[in-house]
Amino acid sequence: MDAHSLKVLEFNKLKEKLSFFCHSELGKEKVSGLSPSADLKEIEENLNKTSQFKEILLYEEGIPS
């Protein structure tokens, strides 16, 4: 994705908001390095991970330690 599109979509603002929820520097570094993907397989894998995480938060008592 080109720089103009990222600016129009305010992708940096999204990363700043997401970074707020990080509890570690490693998490903040990972968020800082995020970029949109055009790889369909990668997108599907990330959506699956997100769905699984949502299920954990909704139906279990938090994240397992």
PDB file of N, CA, C and O in Angstrom:
ATOM      1  N   MET A   1       0.852  -1.171   0.000  1.00  0.00           N
ATOM      2  CA  MET A   1       0.000   0.000   0.000  1.00  0.00           C
ATOM      3  C   MET A   1       0.899   1.236   0.000  1.00  0.00           C
ATOM      4  O   MET A   1       1.880   1.289   0.724  1.00  0.00           O
ATOM      5  N   ASP A   2       0.541   2.205  -0.800  1.00  0.00           N
ATOM      6  CA  ASP A   2       1.383   3.392  -0.923  1.00  0.00           C
ATOM      7  C   ASP A   2       1.206   4.342   0.266  1.00  0.00           C
ATOM      8  O   ASP A   2       0.232   4.260   1.009  1.00  0.00           O
ATOM      9  N   ALA A   3       2.171   5.224   0.430  1.00  0.00           N
ATOM     10  CA  ALA A   3       2.203   6.144   1.571  1.00  0.00           C
ATOM     11  C   ALA A   3       0.970   7.057   1.613  1.00  0.00           C
ATOM     12  O   ALA A   3       0.454   7.361   2.687  1.00  0.00           O
ATOM     13  N   HIS A   4       0.521   7.488   0.440  1.00  0.00           N
ATOM     14  CA  HIS A   4      -0.655   8.375   0.399  1.00  0.00           C
ATOM     15  C   HIS A   4      -1.886   7.667   0.966  1.00  0.00           C
ATOM     16  O   HIS A   4      -2.637   8.254   1.759  1.00  0.00           O
ATOM     17  N   SER A   5      -2.100   6.428   0.564  1.00  0.00           N
ATOM     18  CA  SER A   5      -3.258   5.669   1.058  1.00  0.00           C
ATOM     19  C   SER A   5      -3.183   5.487   2.565  1.00  0.00           C
ATOM     20  O   SER A   5      -4.192   5.618   3.270  1.00  0.00           O
ATOM     21  N   LEU A   6      -1.996   5.175   3.076  1.00  0.00           N
ATOM     22  CA  LEU A   6      -1.820   5.007   4.520  1.00  0.00           C
ATOM     23  C   LEU A   6      -2.135   6.300   5.263  1.00  0.00           C
ATOM     24  O   LEU A   6      -2.741   6.282   6.331  1.00  0.00           O
ATOM     25  N   LYS A   7      -1.744   7.416   4.672  1.00  0.00           N
ATOM     26  CA  LYS A   7      -2.013   8.714   5.294  1.00  0.00           C
ATOM     27  C   LYS A   7      -3.511   9.007   5.293  1.00  0.00           C
ATOM     28  O   LYS A   7      -4.069   9.441   6.308  1.00  0.00           O
ATOM     29  N   VAL A   8      -4.171   8.763   4.171  1.00  0.00           N
ATOM     30  CA  VAL A   8      -5.608   9.015   4.059  1.00  0.00           C
ATOM     31  C   VAL A   8      -6.381   8.137   5.039  1.00  0.00           C
ATOM     32  O   VAL A   8      -7.354   8.578   5.661  1.00  0.00           O
ATOM     33  N   LEU A   9      -5.942   6.899   5.204  1.00  0.00           N
ATOM     34  CA  LEU A   9      -6.604   5.970   6.127  1.00  0.00           C
ATOM     35  C   LEU A   9      -6.212   6.210   7.584  1.00  0.00           C
ATOM     36  O   LEU A   9      -6.729   5.558   8.480  1.00  0.00           O
ATOM     37  N   GLU A  10      -5.284   7.153   7.806  1.00  0.00           N
ATOM     38  CA  GLU A  10      -4.789   7.487   9.148  1.00  0.00           C
ATOM     39  C   GLU A  10      -4.259   6.245   9.868  1.00  0.00           C
ATOM     40  O   GLU A  10      -4.531   5.999  11.036  1.00  0.00           O
ATOM     41  N   PHE A  11      -3.475   5.452   9.130  1.00  0.00           N
ATOM     42  CA  PHE A  11      -2.946   4.210   9.672  1.00  0.00           C
ATOM     43  C   PHE A  11      -2.035   4.464  10.871  1.00  0.00           C
ATOM     44  O   PHE A  11      -2.041   3.690  11.830  1.00  0.00           O
ATOM     45  N   ASN A  12      -1.281   5.547  10.856  1.00  0.00           N
ATOM     46  CA  ASN A  12      -0.418   5.862  12.003  1.00  0.00           C
ATOM     47  C   ASN A  12      -1.233   6.140  13.269  1.00  0.00           C
ATOM     48  O   ASN A  12      -0.839   5.753  14.367  1.00  0.00           O
ATOM     49  N   LYS A  13      -2.382   6.799  13.124  1.00  0.00           N
ATOM     50  CA  LYS A  13      -3.244   7.054  14.283  1.00  0.00           C
ATOM     51  C   LYS A  13      -3.781   5.740  14.842  1.00  0.00           C
ATOM     52  O   LYS A  13      -3.882   5.575  16.060  1.00  0.00           O
ATOM     53  N   LEU A  14      -4.122   4.822  13.960  1.00  0.00           N
ATOM     54  CA  LEU A  14      -4.601   3.513  14.397  1.00  0.00           C
ATOM     55  C   LEU A  14      -3.514   2.784  15.187  1.00  0.00           C
ATOM     56  O   LEU A  14      -3.775   2.221  16.248  1.00  0.00           O
ATOM     57  N   LYS A  15      -2.280   2.837  14.684  1.00  0.00           N
ATOM     58  CA  LYS A  15      -1.178   2.185  15.388  1.00  0.00           C
ATOM     59  C   LYS A  15      -0.917   2.843  16.744  1.00  0.00           C
ATOM     60  O   LYS A  15      -0.630   2.157  17.725  1.00  0.00           O
ATOM     61  N   GLU A  16      -1.058   4.149  16.826  1.00  0.00           N
ATOM     62  CA  GLU A  16      -0.887   4.851  18.106  1.00  0.00           C
ATOM     63  C   GLU A  16      -1.936   4.388  19.116  1.00  0.00           C
ATOM     64  O   GLU A  16      -1.614   4.133  20.283  1.00  0.00           O
ATOM     65  N   LYS A  17      -3.187   4.275  18.667  1.00  0.00           N
ATOM     66  CA  LYS A  17      -4.246   3.826  19.570  1.00  0.00           C
ATOM     67  C   LYS A  17      -4.014   2.389  20.014  1.00  0.00           C
ATOM     68  O   LYS A  17      -4.214   2.050  21.176  1.00  0.00           O
ATOM     69  N   LEU A  18      -3.596   1.540  19.099  1.00  0.00           N
ATOM     70  CA  LEU A  18      -3.316   0.149  19.429  1.00  0.00           C
ATOM     71  C   LEU A  18      -2.140   0.048  20.393  1.00  0.00           C
ATOM     72  O   LEU A  18      -2.164  -0.728  21.343  1.00  0.00           O
ATOM     73  N   SER A  19      -1.133   0.857  20.195  1.00  0.00           N
ATOM     74  CA  SER A  19       0.052   0.858  21.050  1.00  0.00           C
ATOM     75  C   SER A  19      -0.295   1.200  22.497  1.00  0.00           C
ATOM     76  O   SER A  19       0.348   0.715  23.429  1.00  0.00           O
ATOM     77  N   PHE A  20      -1.330   2.010  22.687  1.00  0.00           N
ATOM     78  CA  PHE A  20      -1.771   2.399  24.024  1.00  0.00           C
ATOM     79  C   PHE A  20      -2.111   1.173  24.879  1.00  0.00           C
ATOM     80  O   PHE A  20      -1.930   1.168  26.087  1.00  0.00           O
ATOM     81  N   PHE A  21      -2.608   0.121  24.234  1.00  0.00           N
ATOM     82  CA  PHE A  21      -3.032  -1.085  24.947  1.00  0.00           C
ATOM     83  C   PHE A  21      -1.896  -2.085  25.175  1.00  0.00           C
ATOM     84  O   PHE A  21      -2.103  -3.116  25.820  1.00  0.00           O
ATOM     85  N   CYS A  22      -0.716  -1.796  24.678  1.00  0.00           N
ATOM     86  CA  CYS A  22       0.431  -2.690  24.856  1.00  0.00           C
ATOM     87  C   CYS A  22       1.017  -2.498  26.256  1.00  0.00           C
ATOM     88  O   CYS A  22       1.170  -1.377  26.725  1.00  0.00           O
ATOM     89  N   HIS A  23       1.338  -3.603  26.894  1.00  0.00           N
ATOM     90  CA  HIS A  23       1.888  -3.548  28.241  1.00  0.00           C
ATOM     91  C   HIS A  23       3.392  -3.726  28.270  1.00  0.00           C
ATOM     92  O   HIS A  23       3.997  -3.680  29.333  1.00  0.00           O
ATOM     93  N   SER A  24       4.002  -3.932  27.112  1.00  0.00           N
ATOM     94  CA  SER A  24       5.450  -4.129  27.063  1.00  0.00           C
ATOM     95  C   SER A  24       6.048  -3.355  25.904  1.00  0.00           C
ATOM     96  O   SER A  24       5.352  -2.993  24.944  1.00  0.00           O
ATOM     97  N   GLU A  25       7.337  -3.115  26.006  1.00  0.00           N
ATOM     98  CA  GLU A  25       8.035  -2.429  24.919  1.00  0.00           C
ATOM     99  C   GLU A  25       8.056  -3.296  23.658  1.00  0.00           C
ATOM    100  O   GLU A  25       7.961  -2.785  22.546  1.00  0.00           O
ATOM    101  N   LEU A  26       8.166  -4.612  23.849  1.00  0.00           N
ATOM    102  CA  LEU A  26       8.161  -5.515  22.694  1.00  0.00           C
ATOM    103  C   LEU A  26       6.834  -5.398  21.940  1.00  0.00           C
ATOM    104  O   LEU A  26       6.817  -5.339  20.703  1.00  0.00           O
ATOM    105  N   GLY A  27       5.734  -5.344  22.675  1.00  0.00           N
ATOM    106  CA  GLY A  27       4.430  -5.171  22.046  1.00  0.00           C
ATOM    107  C   GLY A  27       4.345  -3.872  21.275  1.00  0.00           C
ATOM    108  O   GLY A  27       3.851  -3.831  20.139  1.00  0.00           O
ATOM    109  N   LYS A  28       4.844  -2.797  21.882  1.00  0.00           N
ATOM    110  CA  LYS A  28       4.832  -1.495  21.212  1.00  0.00           C
ATOM    111  C   LYS A  28       5.705  -1.505  19.960  1.00  0.00           C
ATOM    112  O   LYS A  28       5.342  -0.915  18.944  1.00  0.00           O
ATOM    113  N   GLU A  29       6.826  -2.213  20.009  1.00  0.00           N
ATOM    114  CA  GLU A  29       7.694  -2.325  18.837  1.00  0.00           C
ATOM    115  C   GLU A  29       6.986  -3.091  17.716  1.00  0.00           C
ATOM    116  O   GLU A  29       7.086  -2.718  16.546  1.00  0.00           O
ATOM    117  N   LYS A  30       6.286  -4.153  18.096  1.00  0.00           N
ATOM    118  CA  LYS A  30       5.553  -4.946  17.098  1.00  0.00           C
ATOM    119  C   LYS A  30       4.479  -4.092  16.425  1.00  0.00           C
ATOM    120  O   LYS A  30       4.317  -4.134  15.209  1.00  0.00           O
ATOM    121  N   VAL A  31       3.746  -3.313  17.211  1.00  0.00           N
ATOM    122  CA  VAL A  31       2.710  -2.447  16.656  1.00  0.00           C
ATOM    123  C   VAL A  31       3.335  -1.407  15.733  1.00  0.00           C
ATOM    124  O   VAL A  31       2.827  -1.141  14.647  1.00  0.00           O
ATOM    125  N   SER A  32       4.449  -0.853  16.138  1.00  0.00           N
ATOM    126  CA  SER A  32       5.131   0.157  15.336  1.00  0.00           C
ATOM    127  C   SER A  32       5.519  -0.385  13.959  1.00  0.00           C
ATOM    128  O   SER A  32       5.499   0.336  12.970  1.00  0.00           O
ATOM    129  N   GLY A  33       5.842  -1.671  13.899  1.00  0.00           N
ATOM    130  CA  GLY A  33       6.269  -2.283  12.645  1.00  0.00           C
ATOM    131  C   GLY A  33       5.146  -2.823  11.781  1.00  0.00           C
ATOM    132  O   GLY A  33       5.394  -3.357  10.696  1.00  0.00           O
ATOM    133  N   LEU A  34       3.906  -2.683  12.238  1.00  0.00           N
ATOM    134  CA  LEU A  34       2.781  -3.212  11.465  1.00  0.00           C
ATOM    135  C   LEU A  34       2.577  -2.458  10.163  1.00  0.00           C
ATOM    136  O   LEU A  34       2.766  -1.239  10.091  1.00  0.00           O
ATOM    137  N   SER A  35       2.181  -3.214   9.146  1.00  0.00           N
ATOM    138  CA  SER A  35       1.811  -2.613   7.869  1.00  0.00           C
ATOM    139  C   SER A  35       0.742  -3.486   7.224  1.00  0.00           C
ATOM    140  O   SER A  35       0.682  -4.691   7.484  1.00  0.00           O
ATOM    141  N   PRO A  36      -0.117  -2.893   6.412  1.00  0.00           N
ATOM    142  CA  PRO A  36      -1.159  -3.670   5.748  1.00  0.00           C
ATOM    143  C   PRO A  36      -0.545  -4.712   4.813  1.00  0.00           C
ATOM    144  O   PRO A  36       0.534  -4.521   4.274  1.00  0.00           O
ATOM    145  N   SER A  37      -1.259  -5.803   4.627  1.00  0.00           N
ATOM    146  CA  SER A  37      -0.788  -6.871   3.754  1.00  0.00           C
ATOM    147  C   SER A  37      -1.731  -7.033   2.572  1.00  0.00           C
ATOM    148  O   SER A  37      -2.936  -6.837   2.695  1.00  0.00           O
ATOM    149  N   ALA A  38      -1.183  -7.435   1.448  1.00  0.00           N
ATOM    150  CA  ALA A  38      -1.985  -7.766   0.273  1.00  0.00           C
ATOM    151  C   ALA A  38      -1.961  -9.271   0.026  1.00  0.00           C
ATOM    152  O   ALA A  38      -2.576  -9.759  -0.917  1.00  0.00           O
ATOM    153  N   ASP A  39      -1.280 -10.014   0.898  1.00  0.00           N
ATOM    154  CA  ASP A  39      -1.148 -11.463   0.772  1.00  0.00           C
ATOM    155  C   ASP A  39      -2.394 -12.132   1.351  1.00  0.00           C
ATOM    156  O   ASP A  39      -2.615 -12.114   2.569  1.00  0.00           O
ATOM    157  N   LEU A  40      -3.218 -12.732   0.501  1.00  0.00           N
ATOM    158  CA  LEU A  40      -4.489 -13.305   0.926  1.00  0.00           C
ATOM    159  C   LEU A  40      -4.305 -14.370   2.010  1.00  0.00           C
ATOM    160  O   LEU A  40      -5.054 -14.407   2.979  1.00  0.00           O
ATOM    161  N   LYS A  41      -3.293 -15.215   1.876  1.00  0.00           N
ATOM    162  CA  LYS A  41      -3.061 -16.264   2.866  1.00  0.00           C
ATOM    163  C   LYS A  41      -2.734 -15.652   4.234  1.00  0.00           C
ATOM    164  O   LYS A  41      -3.253 -16.080   5.262  1.00  0.00           O
ATOM    165  N   GLU A  42      -1.883 -14.641   4.249  1.00  0.00           N
ATOM    166  CA  GLU A  42      -1.516 -13.966   5.498  1.00  0.00           C
ATOM    167  C   GLU A  42      -2.742 -13.295   6.130  1.00  0.00           C
ATOM    168  O   GLU A  42      -2.951 -13.374   7.344  1.00  0.00           O
ATOM    169  N   ILE A  43      -3.558 -12.668   5.305  1.00  0.00           N
ATOM    170  CA  ILE A  43      -4.766 -12.000   5.799  1.00  0.00           C
ATOM    171  C   ILE A  43      -5.713 -13.015   6.433  1.00  0.00           C
ATOM    172  O   ILE A  43      -6.230 -12.794   7.533  1.00  0.00           O
ATOM    173  N   GLU A  44      -5.921 -14.139   5.751  1.00  0.00           N
ATOM    174  CA  GLU A  44      -6.808 -15.176   6.281  1.00  0.00           C
ATOM    175  C   GLU A  44      -6.276 -15.740   7.594  1.00  0.00           C
ATOM    176  O   GLU A  44      -7.042 -15.969   8.541  1.00  0.00           O
ATOM    177  N   GLU A  45      -4.963 -15.976   7.684  1.00  0.00           N
ATOM    178  CA  GLU A  45      -4.366 -16.480   8.919  1.00  0.00           C
ATOM    179  C   GLU A  45      -4.552 -15.486  10.065  1.00  0.00           C
ATOM    180  O   GLU A  45      -4.900 -15.884  11.185  1.00  0.00           O
ATOM    181  N   ASN A  46      -4.345 -14.213   9.794  1.00  0.00           N
ATOM    182  CA  ASN A  46      -4.498 -13.196  10.837  1.00  0.00           C
ATOM    183  C   ASN A  46      -5.961 -13.044  11.267  1.00  0.00           C
ATOM    184  O   ASN A  46      -6.241 -12.842  12.455  1.00  0.00           O
ATOM    185  N   LEU A  47      -6.889 -13.156  10.323  1.00  0.00           N
ATOM    186  CA  LEU A  47      -8.309 -13.107  10.683  1.00  0.00           C
ATOM    187  C   LEU A  47      -8.688 -14.309  11.548  1.00  0.00           C
ATOM    188  O   LEU A  47      -9.459 -14.176  12.505  1.00  0.00           O
ATOM    189  N   ASN A  48      -8.141 -15.470  11.232  1.00  0.00           N
ATOM    190  CA  ASN A  48      -8.400 -16.664  12.035  1.00  0.00           C
ATOM    191  C   ASN A  48      -7.859 -16.486  13.453  1.00  0.00           C
ATOM    192  O   ASN A  48      -8.542 -16.807  14.431  1.00  0.00           O
ATOM    193  N   LYS A  49      -6.648 -15.969  13.575  1.00  0.00           N
ATOM    194  CA  LYS A  49      -6.057 -15.719  14.903  1.00  0.00           C
ATOM    195  C   LYS A  49      -6.914 -14.728  15.691  1.00  0.00           C
ATOM    196  O   LYS A  49      -7.146 -14.899  16.888  1.00  0.00           O
ATOM    197  N   THR A  50      -7.391 -13.707  15.008  1.00  0.00           N
ATOM    198  CA  THR A  50      -8.222 -12.693  15.662  1.00  0.00           C
ATOM    199  C   THR A  50      -9.529 -13.307  16.154  1.00  0.00           C
ATOM    200  O   THR A  50      -9.972 -13.041  17.279  1.00  0.00           O
ATOM    201  N   SER A  51     -10.135 -14.145  15.337  1.00  0.00           N
ATOM    202  CA  SER A  51     -11.379 -14.818  15.737  1.00  0.00           C
ATOM    203  C   SER A  51     -11.154 -15.714  16.945  1.00  0.00           C
ATOM    204  O   SER A  51     -11.973 -15.738  17.872  1.00  0.00           O
ATOM    205  N   GLN A  52     -10.039 -16.455  16.943  1.00  0.00           N
ATOM    206  CA  GLN A  52      -9.733 -17.330  18.071  1.00  0.00           C
ATOM    207  C   GLN A  52      -9.522 -16.512  19.344  1.00  0.00           C
ATOM    208  O   GLN A  52     -10.007 -16.885  20.421  1.00  0.00           O
ATOM    209  N   PHE A  53      -8.817 -15.405  19.229  1.00  0.00           N
ATOM    210  CA  PHE A  53      -8.568 -14.553  20.389  1.00  0.00           C
ATOM    211  C   PHE A  53      -9.871 -13.964  20.923  1.00  0.00           C
ATOM    212  O   PHE A  53     -10.109 -13.901  22.129  1.00  0.00           O
ATOM    213  N   LYS A  54     -10.743 -13.567  20.011  1.00  0.00           N
ATOM    214  CA  LYS A  54     -12.047 -13.027  20.410  1.00  0.00           C
ATOM    215  C   LYS A  54     -12.829 -14.083  21.198  1.00  0.00           C
ATOM    216  O   LYS A  54     -13.461 -13.759  22.211  1.00  0.00           O
ATOM    217  N   GLU A  55     -12.796 -15.327  20.731  1.00  0.00           N
ATOM    218  CA  GLU A  55     -13.487 -16.413  21.432  1.00  0.00           C
ATOM    219  C   GLU A  55     -12.943 -16.581  22.852  1.00  0.00           C
ATOM    220  O   GLU A  55     -13.708 -16.782  23.799  1.00  0.00           O
ATOM    221  N   ILE A  56     -11.634 -16.500  23.004  1.00  0.00           N
ATOM    222  CA  ILE A  56     -11.017 -16.616  24.330  1.00  0.00           C
ATOM    223  C   ILE A  56     -11.532 -15.506  25.240  1.00  0.00           C
ATOM    224  O   ILE A  56     -11.912 -15.746  26.380  1.00  0.00           O
ATOM    225  N   LEU A  57     -11.567 -14.288  24.726  1.00  0.00           N
ATOM    226  CA  LEU A  57     -12.008 -13.158  25.545  1.00  0.00           C
ATOM    227  C   LEU A  57     -13.493 -13.227  25.878  1.00  0.00           C
ATOM    228  O   LEU A  57     -13.908 -12.844  26.981  1.00  0.00           O
ATOM    229  N   LEU A  58     -14.299 -13.718  24.954  1.00  0.00           N
ATOM    230  CA  LEU A  58     -15.751 -13.756  25.176  1.00  0.00           C
ATOM    231  C   LEU A  58     -16.212 -14.920  26.055  1.00  0.00           C
ATOM    232  O   LEU A  58     -17.116 -14.766  26.860  1.00  0.00           O
ATOM    233  N   TYR A  59     -15.596 -16.081  25.876  1.00  0.00           N
ATOM    234  CA  TYR A  59     -16.146 -17.279  26.485  1.00  0.00           C
ATOM    235  C   TYR A  59     -15.282 -17.915  27.559  1.00  0.00           C
ATOM    236  O   TYR A  59     -15.671 -18.892  28.155  1.00  0.00           O
ATOM    237  N   GLU A  60     -14.134 -17.360  27.798  1.00  0.00           N
ATOM    238  CA  GLU A  60     -13.286 -17.879  28.859  1.00  0.00           C
ATOM    239  C   GLU A  60     -12.975 -16.748  29.821  1.00  0.00           C
ATOM    240  O   GLU A  60     -13.317 -15.607  29.573  1.00  0.00           O
ATOM    241  N   GLU A  61     -12.318 -17.054  30.872  1.00  0.00           N
ATOM    242  CA  GLU A  61     -12.026 -16.046  31.891  1.00  0.00           C
ATOM    243  C   GLU A  61     -10.700 -15.356  31.628  1.00  0.00           C
ATOM    244  O   GLU A  61      -9.831 -15.317  32.491  1.00  0.00           O
ATOM    245  N   GLY A  62     -10.536 -14.820  30.472  1.00  0.00           N
ATOM    246  CA  GLY A  62      -9.327 -14.097  30.140  1.00  0.00           C
ATOM    247  C   GLY A  62      -8.297 -14.949  29.433  1.00  0.00           C
ATOM    248  O   GLY A  62      -8.562 -16.074  29.037  1.00  0.00           O
ATOM    249  N   ILE A  63      -7.143 -14.396  29.315  1.00  0.00           N
ATOM    250  CA  ILE A  63      -6.047 -15.052  28.600  1.00  0.00           C
ATOM    251  C   ILE A  63      -5.359 -16.020  29.541  1.00  0.00           C
ATOM    252  O   ILE A  63      -4.995 -15.645  30.656  1.00  0.00           O
ATOM    253  N   PRO A  64      -5.153 -17.277  29.099  1.00  0.00           N
ATOM    254  CA  PRO A  64      -4.453 -18.224  29.955  1.00  0.00           C
ATOM    255  C   PRO A  64      -3.031 -17.744  30.265  1.00  0.00           C
ATOM    256  O   PRO A  64      -2.371 -17.166  29.426  1.00  0.00           O
ATOM    257  N   SER A  65      -2.573 -17.983  31.484  1.00  0.00           N
ATOM    258  CA  SER A  65      -1.230 -17.555  31.891  1.00  0.00           C
ATOM    259  C   SER A  65      -0.205 -18.595  31.527  1.00  0.00           C
ATOM    260  O   SER A  65      -0.404 -19.731  31.577  1.00  0.00           O
TER     261      SER A  65
END
